[in-house]
Amino acid sequence: MIPRPFARLFALLFLALTAPLAPAPAAAKPVWAFERSDLTPDPAFRFGRLPNGMRYIIRHNATPKGTAEVRMQIDTGSLDERDDERGFAHFVEHMAFNGSARVPEGEMIKLLERAGLAFGADTNAQTSFEQTLYMLSLPRADAALVDTALMLMRETASELTFDPAAVERERGVVLSELRDGQGYVLDNAKDQMAFLYPRAHYPDRLPIGTAAALKGAAAAALRAFWAREYVPAKTTLILVGDVDAAAAEAAIRARFADWPARAPAKRPAQGRVLPDQQGEARIHLDPALSERVTVSRHAPWRRERDTADQRRTAMLRQIGYGVINRRLLRLSRIVNPPFRGAGLGTSAVFEIGRTTNLVVDTADKGWRAGLFAAAQLYREALAHGFTDAEVAEQVAGARAGIENAAASADTRSNDALVNAALVLLRDEKVPTTPASVLERFNRNAPGFTPAAVLAALRADLAALDNPLIRFQGRTAPAHGAQTGEAALRTAWDEAMRAPLRIRVRPPSGTFAYTDFGPPGTIAADTTRDDLGLRQIRFANGVRLNLKRTDLEKDRVLVRLLVDGGELIDTRDNPLATEMTQMIPTGGLAKHSQDDLQSLLAGRSVGASIAASGDVFALGAGTTRRDLELQLQLLAATITDPGWRPSADVIYHQSMTNFFARRDATPAAAMANTLPGVLSGGDPRFTIQPPEAYQRLTMAALKGAIADRLAKGAIELTLVGDFDPDAAIAMAARTFGALPPREAEFQPREEARQRSFTPSRGLTVIRHKGEPNQAIVRYVWPTTDDRDAVAATGLELLQEVTEIAVLDTVREALGKAYSPGAASSLSRVWRGWGTFTITASVDLADVAATRAAIVGTVAGLAAAPTDPDVLERARAPMRERLANLLKTNAGWLALTERAGSQPDRIARFQQARARLDALSGADLQALAQRYLAPDQAVIALVLPEGAAAPDK
């Protein structure tokens, strides 16, 4: 046997001795992954490379019509940083918005805002371990705006200036982002990475960097990193949208061809994942963490080219993991389940290894029973394999997704196509046509047998023998006399030795809710020609709105609104509707939630429900084929819900975790405390004591809302690709067939009353997060949504204020990463509206931030809004209005209350005129009226123990 340290040396010597005397040169790395695959890329993509090495991907697409998406990926991230450069890749990303040869500092965002792009929503960037991505969402795909986008990408790629003063200003913003990310979630992730990957490089290269490196990052050092890493050979430009592909290619070549080629820097070694790492345990405790046990083993990384055969193998693995996870899910849904949730999976760790994880989430102190049950199920699956029915359920689900993708291929969104291009770049997955994916799936499906699935799964996962075990939670694990790591190891060993038990198998039968009685008759049928909106009223009172579109082929959005919602809550019973979202968890009377998952496998249906303002809102997305089944499922959800007590257990466990995290971070503390403060302690808007939530049950929910589900007014809206007459017939057989409903949504004027607190000025909220984290929030009462002119004016004032606080709090002071403003006017609560300015800052900067906000607001009231700022704020709003009805989601938002609140449509149609009519003086008047200094609630979210100001 050759000693391990010398094995590689002997191998290299052997290769050298047996190599040809004149070896052929190594084959050049292909430009694109599909060049070494038997898979054919979608021919609608145009792939190219410039002589300098820069690549580009172009795709004409008209969903949404007249828009485009631009991305520039630089293949550099935090893994490319040296020891003294941690956080540089991310810092450079920030500097892309802070000055270049053609665009002075501070002008890039202004330029884009004037063109109709909102900072953050349409103009953004992100840095990861391996890439930096710049993103522009163009509301118009005209040649001028596309050229501007390409110009800005080129400036970022090769023309940044790194002015020292600009670097210094941006340093505070980057450090604030670092500060905001601290907390129990990051601490937990760091601990897990350190435990599982002690020899890997990436745990020490988080993209955000370190405070020491960021504070020491000089302009020259950042420039050096940028010059080294931002080279054509590491850059790919993606342009997808309603553009001429040939013209776009010419524009890219004209803009980037003269960027000088430079040799790309080699990425530093990434370290190692240790396949032999085993038998260790680790415990990480934090009061905010719910209980979780993770069982892991590593395996060597495996390079797998994207080929037809590899995809067949990947599908077999997907089915195998899917069956096991389905079994785990089924076990989590029984009465008194052993765990809250569990999952098994294997994933690559960059290109240095793979890890198989069995993750088990449990209620507090339930770790042992949960770990035992999950381990038993894992063993059973590998020992005895899967049933035909289990595999068939997974195959049906996969087939439905693939068939749906093929049916809607011609109307895929720009975002979906951009993502396909990014997957090619990052994972070397060929962007094939959906039709070819379906053809291969159907060809391979006969081979998706239980035996083949089990073989593929066994070959993929790293067997969990003598594994790594990590516990996270609030209290250390203990069992009998054993505590900590020993208790974990003993529990696992016992589970792996215990006799196997038979698990619950999938149900049989058919969906029981297909007959709701004689089809309903139509009492009224009208069409709005201006919108192509058809409105039906059935004899039983049910309203139906239909908007047929060709925006997304074979896609239908369904929205069901039932009278009631949060207006059912009272001061005496403020939690009456709290558990509404748990109704699907309780299943239907004739089928449990678990039964439904199996019975409806392969069908594109679903049901969610929430108490939302004055309605119970149910929604889903489906296909033409499954539209009637979707309507049947929704009708069954409101007419025959299961109300099963198993949902109580899940809800109570989730609320235990909620209260453990209620004030664990500044954002959580503010979100959970401020609504009650603003409402003057009104119990309907105030978090109640923990025991109040633990007393809630599905039985009590039934008593509170069953009458509304059975009798309340209904408005059903369908938007998308369907046959209107067929859809009306389907609705007649379901909702139209129900017993008579109330004709109108009830006004409930008394329940709509909500008062803003009379106590203005300072209020302090405490959090248990990092000691340097704070939030400053100013909240003013405004008005409700009934006055369309005031609503539009306050929305525009929000955009102006957003620009102002970005200039003052973020750019000038460098105190906050993402300060912002928001106007929220209620259509439900009478007189209720708020205007908010928020900044997350360092504790030491609270006073300066308050002064900056006060100064900003004073400036808004002192003079009419500057014309340039006004147009920069107004242009993105115009574009949003212009593009709203280019998506089904936009049409749904407009039409879902067309019958019960028809004024919403008229308001939308007049919105552009109202927006254009607003002047700088109008905004000044609104600021003077609503943003008076003495009318604000000033919420300071401070760490426990930190001194609070007197006023």
PDB file of C-alpha atoms in Angstrom, residues 304-511:
ATOM      1  CA  GLU A 304     -21.446  16.050 -13.841  1.00  0.00           C
ATOM      2  CA  ARG A 305     -21.852  17.506 -17.291  1.00  0.00           C
ATOM      3  CA  ASP A 306     -25.348  18.513 -18.212  1.00  0.00           C
ATOM      4  CA  THR A 307     -26.410  15.796 -20.621  1.00  0.00           C
ATOM      5  CA  ALA A 308     -29.598  13.944 -21.410  1.00  0.00           C
ATOM      6  CA  ASP A 309     -28.455  10.934 -19.401  1.00  0.00           C
ATOM      7  CA  GLN A 310     -27.423  13.081 -16.442  1.00  0.00           C
ATOM      8  CA  ARG A 311     -30.843  14.724 -16.402  1.00  0.00           C
ATOM      9  CA  ARG A 312     -32.505  11.307 -16.348  1.00  0.00           C
ATOM     10  CA  THR A 313     -30.347  10.391 -13.366  1.00  0.00           C
ATOM     11  CA  ALA A 314     -31.097  13.692 -11.678  1.00  0.00           C
ATOM     12  CA  MET A 315     -34.822  13.067 -12.086  1.00  0.00           C
ATOM     13  CA  LEU A 316     -34.500   9.648 -10.471  1.00  0.00           C
ATOM     14  CA  ARG A 317     -32.702  11.264  -7.533  1.00  0.00           C
ATOM     15  CA  GLN A 318     -35.327  13.991  -7.320  1.00  0.00           C
ATOM     16  CA  ILE A 319     -38.066  11.380  -7.134  1.00  0.00           C
ATOM     17  CA  GLY A 320     -36.202   9.460  -4.435  1.00  0.00           C
ATOM     18  CA  TYR A 321     -35.643  12.454  -2.217  1.00  0.00           C
ATOM     19  CA  GLY A 322     -39.213  13.518  -2.955  1.00  0.00           C
ATOM     20  CA  VAL A 323     -40.655  10.220  -1.698  1.00  0.00           C
ATOM     21  CA  ILE A 324     -38.657  10.344   1.526  1.00  0.00           C
ATOM     22  CA  ASN A 325     -39.576  13.961   2.158  1.00  0.00           C
ATOM     23  CA  ARG A 326     -43.206  13.148   1.408  1.00  0.00           C
ATOM     24  CA  ARG A 327     -43.077  10.433   4.068  1.00  0.00           C
ATOM     25  CA  LEU A 328     -41.531  12.867   6.522  1.00  0.00           C
ATOM     26  CA  LEU A 329     -44.212  15.430   5.712  1.00  0.00           C
ATOM     27  CA  ARG A 330     -46.934  12.844   6.218  1.00  0.00           C
ATOM     28  CA  LEU A 331     -45.516  11.981   9.617  1.00  0.00           C
ATOM     29  CA  SER A 332     -45.481  15.646  10.632  1.00  0.00           C
ATOM     30  CA  ARG A 333     -49.244  15.843   9.985  1.00  0.00           C
ATOM     31  CA  ILE A 334     -50.460  13.084  12.278  1.00  0.00           C
ATOM     32  CA  VAL A 335     -52.025  13.797  15.658  1.00  0.00           C
ATOM     33  CA  ASN A 336     -49.199  14.464  18.128  1.00  0.00           C
ATOM     34  CA  PRO A 337     -46.469  14.379  15.455  1.00  0.00           C
ATOM     35  CA  PRO A 338     -42.892  13.527  16.464  1.00  0.00           C
ATOM     36  CA  PHE A 339     -41.537  16.617  14.728  1.00  0.00           C
ATOM     37  CA  ARG A 340     -42.717  19.918  13.274  1.00  0.00           C
ATOM     38  CA  GLY A 341     -40.983  19.204   9.984  1.00  0.00           C
ATOM     39  CA  ALA A 342     -38.076  17.265   8.530  1.00  0.00           C
ATOM     40  CA  GLY A 343     -36.221  16.888   5.272  1.00  0.00           C
ATOM     41  CA  LEU A 344     -33.453  14.930   3.558  1.00  0.00           C
ATOM     42  CA  GLY A 345     -31.275  16.308   0.787  1.00  0.00           C
ATOM     43  CA  THR A 346     -27.818  16.365  -0.775  1.00  0.00           C
ATOM     44  CA  SER A 347     -26.214  19.472  -2.209  1.00  0.00           C
ATOM     45  CA  ALA A 348     -22.873  20.540  -3.629  1.00  0.00           C
ATOM     46  CA  VAL A 349     -20.534  22.743  -1.636  1.00  0.00           C
ATOM     47  CA  PHE A 350     -19.178  24.899  -4.454  1.00  0.00           C
ATOM     48  CA  GLU A 351     -16.736  22.583  -6.258  1.00  0.00           C
ATOM     49  CA  ILE A 352     -15.040  21.102  -3.197  1.00  0.00           C
ATOM     50  CA  GLY A 353     -17.546  18.598  -1.866  1.00  0.00           C
ATOM     51  CA  ARG A 354     -21.120  17.463  -1.299  1.00  0.00           C
ATOM     52  CA  THR A 355     -23.131  17.148   1.891  1.00  0.00           C
ATOM     53  CA  THR A 356     -26.141  15.021   2.762  1.00  0.00           C
ATOM     54  CA  ASN A 357     -28.284  16.505   5.526  1.00  0.00           C
ATOM     55  CA  LEU A 358     -31.192  15.081   7.477  1.00  0.00           C
ATOM     56  CA  VAL A 359     -32.809  18.098   9.155  1.00  0.00           C
ATOM     57  CA  VAL A 360     -35.378  17.656  11.933  1.00  0.00           C
ATOM     58  CA  ASP A 361     -37.359  20.572  13.432  1.00  0.00           C
ATOM     59  CA  THR A 362     -39.120  19.852  16.700  1.00  0.00           C
ATOM     60  CA  ALA A 363     -41.053  21.504  19.477  1.00  0.00           C
ATOM     61  CA  ASP A 364     -38.983  22.499  22.494  1.00  0.00           C
ATOM     62  CA  LYS A 365     -37.516  19.401  24.174  1.00  0.00           C
ATOM     63  CA  GLY A 366     -38.957  17.198  21.474  1.00  0.00           C
ATOM     64  CA  TRP A 367     -35.617  16.647  19.751  1.00  0.00           C
ATOM     65  CA  ARG A 368     -35.170  13.007  20.790  1.00  0.00           C
ATOM     66  CA  ALA A 369     -38.537  11.736  19.586  1.00  0.00           C
ATOM     67  CA  GLY A 370     -38.163  13.726  16.373  1.00  0.00           C
ATOM     68  CA  LEU A 371     -34.646  12.506  15.669  1.00  0.00           C
ATOM     69  CA  PHE A 372     -35.626   8.904  16.401  1.00  0.00           C
ATOM     70  CA  ALA A 373     -38.643   9.016  14.063  1.00  0.00           C
ATOM     71  CA  ALA A 374     -36.750  10.692  11.202  1.00  0.00           C
ATOM     72  CA  ALA A 375     -33.815   8.292  11.506  1.00  0.00           C
ATOM     73  CA  GLN A 376     -36.162   5.305  11.435  1.00  0.00           C
ATOM     74  CA  LEU A 377     -37.888   6.606   8.338  1.00  0.00           C
ATOM     75  CA  TYR A 378     -34.538   7.238   6.628  1.00  0.00           C
ATOM     76  CA  ARG A 379     -33.395   3.687   7.416  1.00  0.00           C
ATOM     77  CA  GLU A 380     -36.639   2.160   6.226  1.00  0.00           C
ATOM     78  CA  ALA A 381     -36.464   3.952   2.903  1.00  0.00           C
ATOM     79  CA  LEU A 382     -32.922   2.810   2.150  1.00  0.00           C
ATOM     80  CA  ALA A 383     -33.582  -0.716   3.360  1.00  0.00           C
ATOM     81  CA  HIS A 384     -36.932  -1.425   1.727  1.00  0.00           C
ATOM     82  CA  GLY A 385     -37.296   1.159  -1.019  1.00  0.00           C
ATOM     83  CA  PHE A 386     -40.467   2.738  -2.279  1.00  0.00           C
ATOM     84  CA  THR A 387     -43.908   1.709  -3.423  1.00  0.00           C
ATOM     85  CA  ASP A 388     -45.273   2.117  -6.918  1.00  0.00           C
ATOM     86  CA  ALA A 389     -47.874   4.560  -5.574  1.00  0.00           C
ATOM     87  CA  GLU A 390     -45.255   6.765  -3.915  1.00  0.00           C
ATOM     88  CA  VAL A 391     -43.150   6.959  -7.046  1.00  0.00           C
ATOM     89  CA  ALA A 392     -46.236   7.587  -9.167  1.00  0.00           C
ATOM     90  CA  GLU A 393     -47.206  10.542  -6.964  1.00  0.00           C
ATOM     91  CA  GLN A 394     -43.781  12.137  -7.419  1.00  0.00           C
ATOM     92  CA  VAL A 395     -43.761  11.424 -11.165  1.00  0.00           C
ATOM     93  CA  ALA A 396     -47.214  12.985 -11.502  1.00  0.00           C
ATOM     94  CA  GLY A 397     -46.056  16.131  -9.743  1.00  0.00           C
ATOM     95  CA  ALA A 398     -42.942  16.411 -11.889  1.00  0.00           C
ATOM     96  CA  ARG A 399     -44.870  15.759 -15.092  1.00  0.00           C
ATOM     97  CA  ALA A 400     -47.448  18.424 -14.268  1.00  0.00           C
ATOM     98  CA  GLY A 401     -44.755  21.045 -13.806  1.00  0.00           C
ATOM     99  CA  ILE A 402     -43.017  20.084 -17.039  1.00  0.00           C
ATOM    100  CA  GLU A 403     -46.261  19.950 -19.033  1.00  0.00           C
ATOM    101  CA  ASN A 404     -47.308  23.334 -17.683  1.00  0.00           C
ATOM    102  CA  ALA A 405     -43.948  24.826 -18.648  1.00  0.00           C
ATOM    103  CA  ALA A 406     -44.266  23.437 -22.157  1.00  0.00           C
ATOM    104  CA  ALA A 407     -47.811  24.746 -22.533  1.00  0.00           C
ATOM    105  CA  SER A 408     -46.811  28.279 -21.505  1.00  0.00           C
ATOM    106  CA  ALA A 409     -43.411  28.333 -23.196  1.00  0.00           C
ATOM    107  CA  ASP A 410     -44.322  31.106 -25.632  1.00  0.00           C
ATOM    108  CA  THR A 411     -45.259  33.507 -22.842  1.00  0.00           C
ATOM    109  CA  ARG A 412     -42.489  32.951 -20.345  1.00  0.00           C
ATOM    110  CA  SER A 413     -41.615  36.131 -18.502  1.00  0.00           C
ATOM    111  CA  ASN A 414     -38.440  38.117 -18.992  1.00  0.00           C
ATOM    112  CA  ASP A 415     -37.439  37.195 -15.451  1.00  0.00           C
ATOM    113  CA  ALA A 416     -37.842  33.473 -16.121  1.00  0.00           C
ATOM    114  CA  LEU A 417     -35.640  33.671 -19.216  1.00  0.00           C
ATOM    115  CA  VAL A 418     -33.022  35.740 -17.386  1.00  0.00           C
ATOM    116  CA  ASN A 419     -32.944  33.079 -14.698  1.00  0.00           C
ATOM    117  CA  ALA A 420     -32.401  30.394 -17.338  1.00  0.00           C
ATOM    118  CA  ALA A 421     -29.418  32.352 -18.631  1.00  0.00           C
ATOM    119  CA  LEU A 422     -28.002  32.763 -15.125  1.00  0.00           C
ATOM    120  CA  VAL A 423     -28.370  29.038 -14.435  1.00  0.00           C
ATOM    121  CA  LEU A 424     -26.329  28.391 -17.575  1.00  0.00           C
ATOM    122  CA  LEU A 425     -23.587  30.697 -16.319  1.00  0.00           C
ATOM    123  CA  ARG A 426     -23.541  29.516 -12.727  1.00  0.00           C
ATOM    124  CA  ASP A 427     -24.471  25.844 -12.884  1.00  0.00           C
ATOM    125  CA  GLU A 428     -23.640  25.041 -16.512  1.00  0.00           C
ATOM    126  CA  LYS A 429     -27.215  23.894 -17.120  1.00  0.00           C
ATOM    127  CA  VAL A 430     -28.216  24.139 -20.779  1.00  0.00           C
ATOM    128  CA  PRO A 431     -31.336  26.303 -21.366  1.00  0.00           C
ATOM    129  CA  THR A 432     -33.290  23.820 -23.450  1.00  0.00           C
ATOM    130  CA  THR A 433     -36.808  24.334 -24.759  1.00  0.00           C
ATOM    131  CA  PRO A 434     -39.681  23.278 -22.471  1.00  0.00           C
ATOM    132  CA  ALA A 435     -40.977  21.056 -25.285  1.00  0.00           C
ATOM    133  CA  SER A 436     -37.705  19.125 -25.394  1.00  0.00           C
ATOM    134  CA  VAL A 437     -37.771  18.737 -21.608  1.00  0.00           C
ATOM    135  CA  LEU A 438     -41.245  17.218 -21.857  1.00  0.00           C
ATOM    136  CA  GLU A 439     -40.212  14.916 -24.686  1.00  0.00           C
ATOM    137  CA  ARG A 440     -37.265  13.562 -22.698  1.00  0.00           C
ATOM    138  CA  PHE A 441     -39.377  13.159 -19.582  1.00  0.00           C
ATOM    139  CA  ASN A 442     -42.020  11.130 -21.403  1.00  0.00           C
ATOM    140  CA  ARG A 443     -39.337   9.030 -23.051  1.00  0.00           C
ATOM    141  CA  ASN A 444     -37.667   8.286 -19.698  1.00  0.00           C
ATOM    142  CA  ALA A 445     -40.788   7.928 -17.549  1.00  0.00           C
ATOM    143  CA  PRO A 446     -41.239   4.151 -18.037  1.00  0.00           C
ATOM    144  CA  GLY A 447     -37.837   3.725 -16.404  1.00  0.00           C
ATOM    145  CA  PHE A 448     -38.809   5.650 -13.273  1.00  0.00           C
ATOM    146  CA  THR A 449     -39.388   2.464 -11.296  1.00  0.00           C
ATOM    147  CA  PRO A 450     -39.039   2.101  -7.527  1.00  0.00           C
ATOM    148  CA  ALA A 451     -35.907   0.012  -8.008  1.00  0.00           C
ATOM    149  CA  ALA A 452     -34.277   2.557 -10.319  1.00  0.00           C
ATOM    150  CA  VAL A 453     -35.199   5.403  -7.993  1.00  0.00           C
ATOM    151  CA  LEU A 454     -33.720   3.651  -4.964  1.00  0.00           C
ATOM    152  CA  ALA A 455     -30.509   2.832  -6.824  1.00  0.00           C
ATOM    153  CA  ALA A 456     -30.065   6.441  -7.935  1.00  0.00           C
ATOM    154  CA  LEU A 457     -30.732   7.731  -4.442  1.00  0.00           C
ATOM    155  CA  ARG A 458     -28.260   5.342  -2.818  1.00  0.00           C
ATOM    156  CA  ALA A 459     -25.606   6.335  -5.341  1.00  0.00           C
ATOM    157  CA  ASP A 460     -26.116  10.034  -4.662  1.00  0.00           C
ATOM    158  CA  LEU A 461     -26.396  10.511  -0.935  1.00  0.00           C
ATOM    159  CA  ALA A 462     -23.585  10.227   1.567  1.00  0.00           C
ATOM    160  CA  ALA A 463     -24.689   7.464   3.931  1.00  0.00           C
ATOM    161  CA  LEU A 464     -25.361   8.832   7.395  1.00  0.00           C
ATOM    162  CA  ASP A 465     -23.025   6.410   9.134  1.00  0.00           C
ATOM    163  CA  ASN A 466     -21.392   7.767  12.309  1.00  0.00           C
ATOM    164  CA  PRO A 467     -22.534  11.210  11.184  1.00  0.00           C
ATOM    165  CA  LEU A 468     -21.950  14.751  12.287  1.00  0.00           C
ATOM    166  CA  ILE A 469     -24.805  15.855  14.550  1.00  0.00           C
ATOM    167  CA  ARG A 470     -25.610  19.456  15.330  1.00  0.00           C
ATOM    168  CA  PHE A 471     -28.256  20.754  17.700  1.00  0.00           C
ATOM    169  CA  GLN A 472     -29.654  24.265  17.828  1.00  0.00           C
ATOM    170  CA  GLY A 473     -32.287  25.523  20.218  1.00  0.00           C
ATOM    171  CA  ARG A 474     -33.051  27.294  23.435  1.00  0.00           C
ATOM    172  CA  THR A 475     -31.976  24.631  25.945  1.00  0.00           C
ATOM    173  CA  ALA A 476     -29.312  21.948  25.673  1.00  0.00           C
ATOM    174  CA  PRO A 477     -30.470  18.427  24.796  1.00  0.00           C
ATOM    175  CA  ALA A 478     -30.791  15.988  27.659  1.00  0.00           C
ATOM    176  CA  HIS A 479     -32.173  12.492  28.196  1.00  0.00           C
ATOM    177  CA  GLY A 480     -31.936  10.598  31.445  1.00  0.00           C
ATOM    178  CA  ALA A 481     -28.478  11.049  32.887  1.00  0.00           C
ATOM    179  CA  GLN A 482     -27.025  12.128  29.568  1.00  0.00           C
ATOM    180  CA  THR A 483     -26.787  15.690  28.401  1.00  0.00           C
ATOM    181  CA  GLY A 484     -25.377  17.616  25.483  1.00  0.00           C
ATOM    182  CA  GLU A 485     -23.409  15.865  22.757  1.00  0.00           C
ATOM    183  CA  ALA A 486     -23.538  12.474  24.453  1.00  0.00           C
ATOM    184  CA  ALA A 487     -27.340  12.569  24.535  1.00  0.00           C
ATOM    185  CA  LEU A 488     -27.440  13.381  20.816  1.00  0.00           C
ATOM    186  CA  ARG A 489     -25.085  10.576  19.882  1.00  0.00           C
ATOM    187  CA  THR A 490     -26.886   7.999  22.026  1.00  0.00           C
ATOM    188  CA  ALA A 491     -30.258   8.914  20.559  1.00  0.00           C
ATOM    189  CA  TRP A 492     -28.958   8.537  17.012  1.00  0.00           C
ATOM    190  CA  ASP A 493     -27.231   5.236  17.715  1.00  0.00           C
ATOM    191  CA  GLU A 494     -30.369   3.810  19.323  1.00  0.00           C
ATOM    192  CA  ALA A 495     -32.484   4.895  16.378  1.00  0.00           C
ATOM    193  CA  MET A 496     -30.111   3.232  13.936  1.00  0.00           C
ATOM    194  CA  ARG A 497     -30.202  -0.065  15.875  1.00  0.00           C
ATOM    195  CA  ALA A 498     -33.898  -0.233  16.725  1.00  0.00           C
ATOM    196  CA  PRO A 499     -36.228  -2.545  14.793  1.00  0.00           C
ATOM    197  CA  LEU A 500     -37.855  -0.830  11.843  1.00  0.00           C
ATOM    198  CA  ARG A 501     -41.537   0.053  12.008  1.00  0.00           C
ATOM    199  CA  ILE A 502     -44.048   0.259   9.156  1.00  0.00           C
ATOM    200  CA  ARG A 503     -44.949   3.804   8.249  1.00  0.00           C
ATOM    201  CA  VAL A 504     -48.245   5.229   7.058  1.00  0.00           C
ATOM    202  CA  ARG A 505     -48.819   4.605   3.365  1.00  0.00           C
ATOM    203  CA  PRO A 506     -50.512   6.935   0.866  1.00  0.00           C
ATOM    204  CA  PRO A 507     -54.312   6.991   0.811  1.00  0.00           C
ATOM    205  CA  SER A 508     -56.469   5.673  -1.967  1.00  0.00           C
ATOM    206  CA  GLY A 509     -59.756   6.949  -3.328  1.00  0.00           C
ATOM    207  CA  THR A 510     -60.934   9.911  -5.371  1.00  0.00           C
ATOM    208  CA  PHE A 511     -61.585  13.566  -4.735  1.00  0.00           C
TER     209      PHE A 511
END
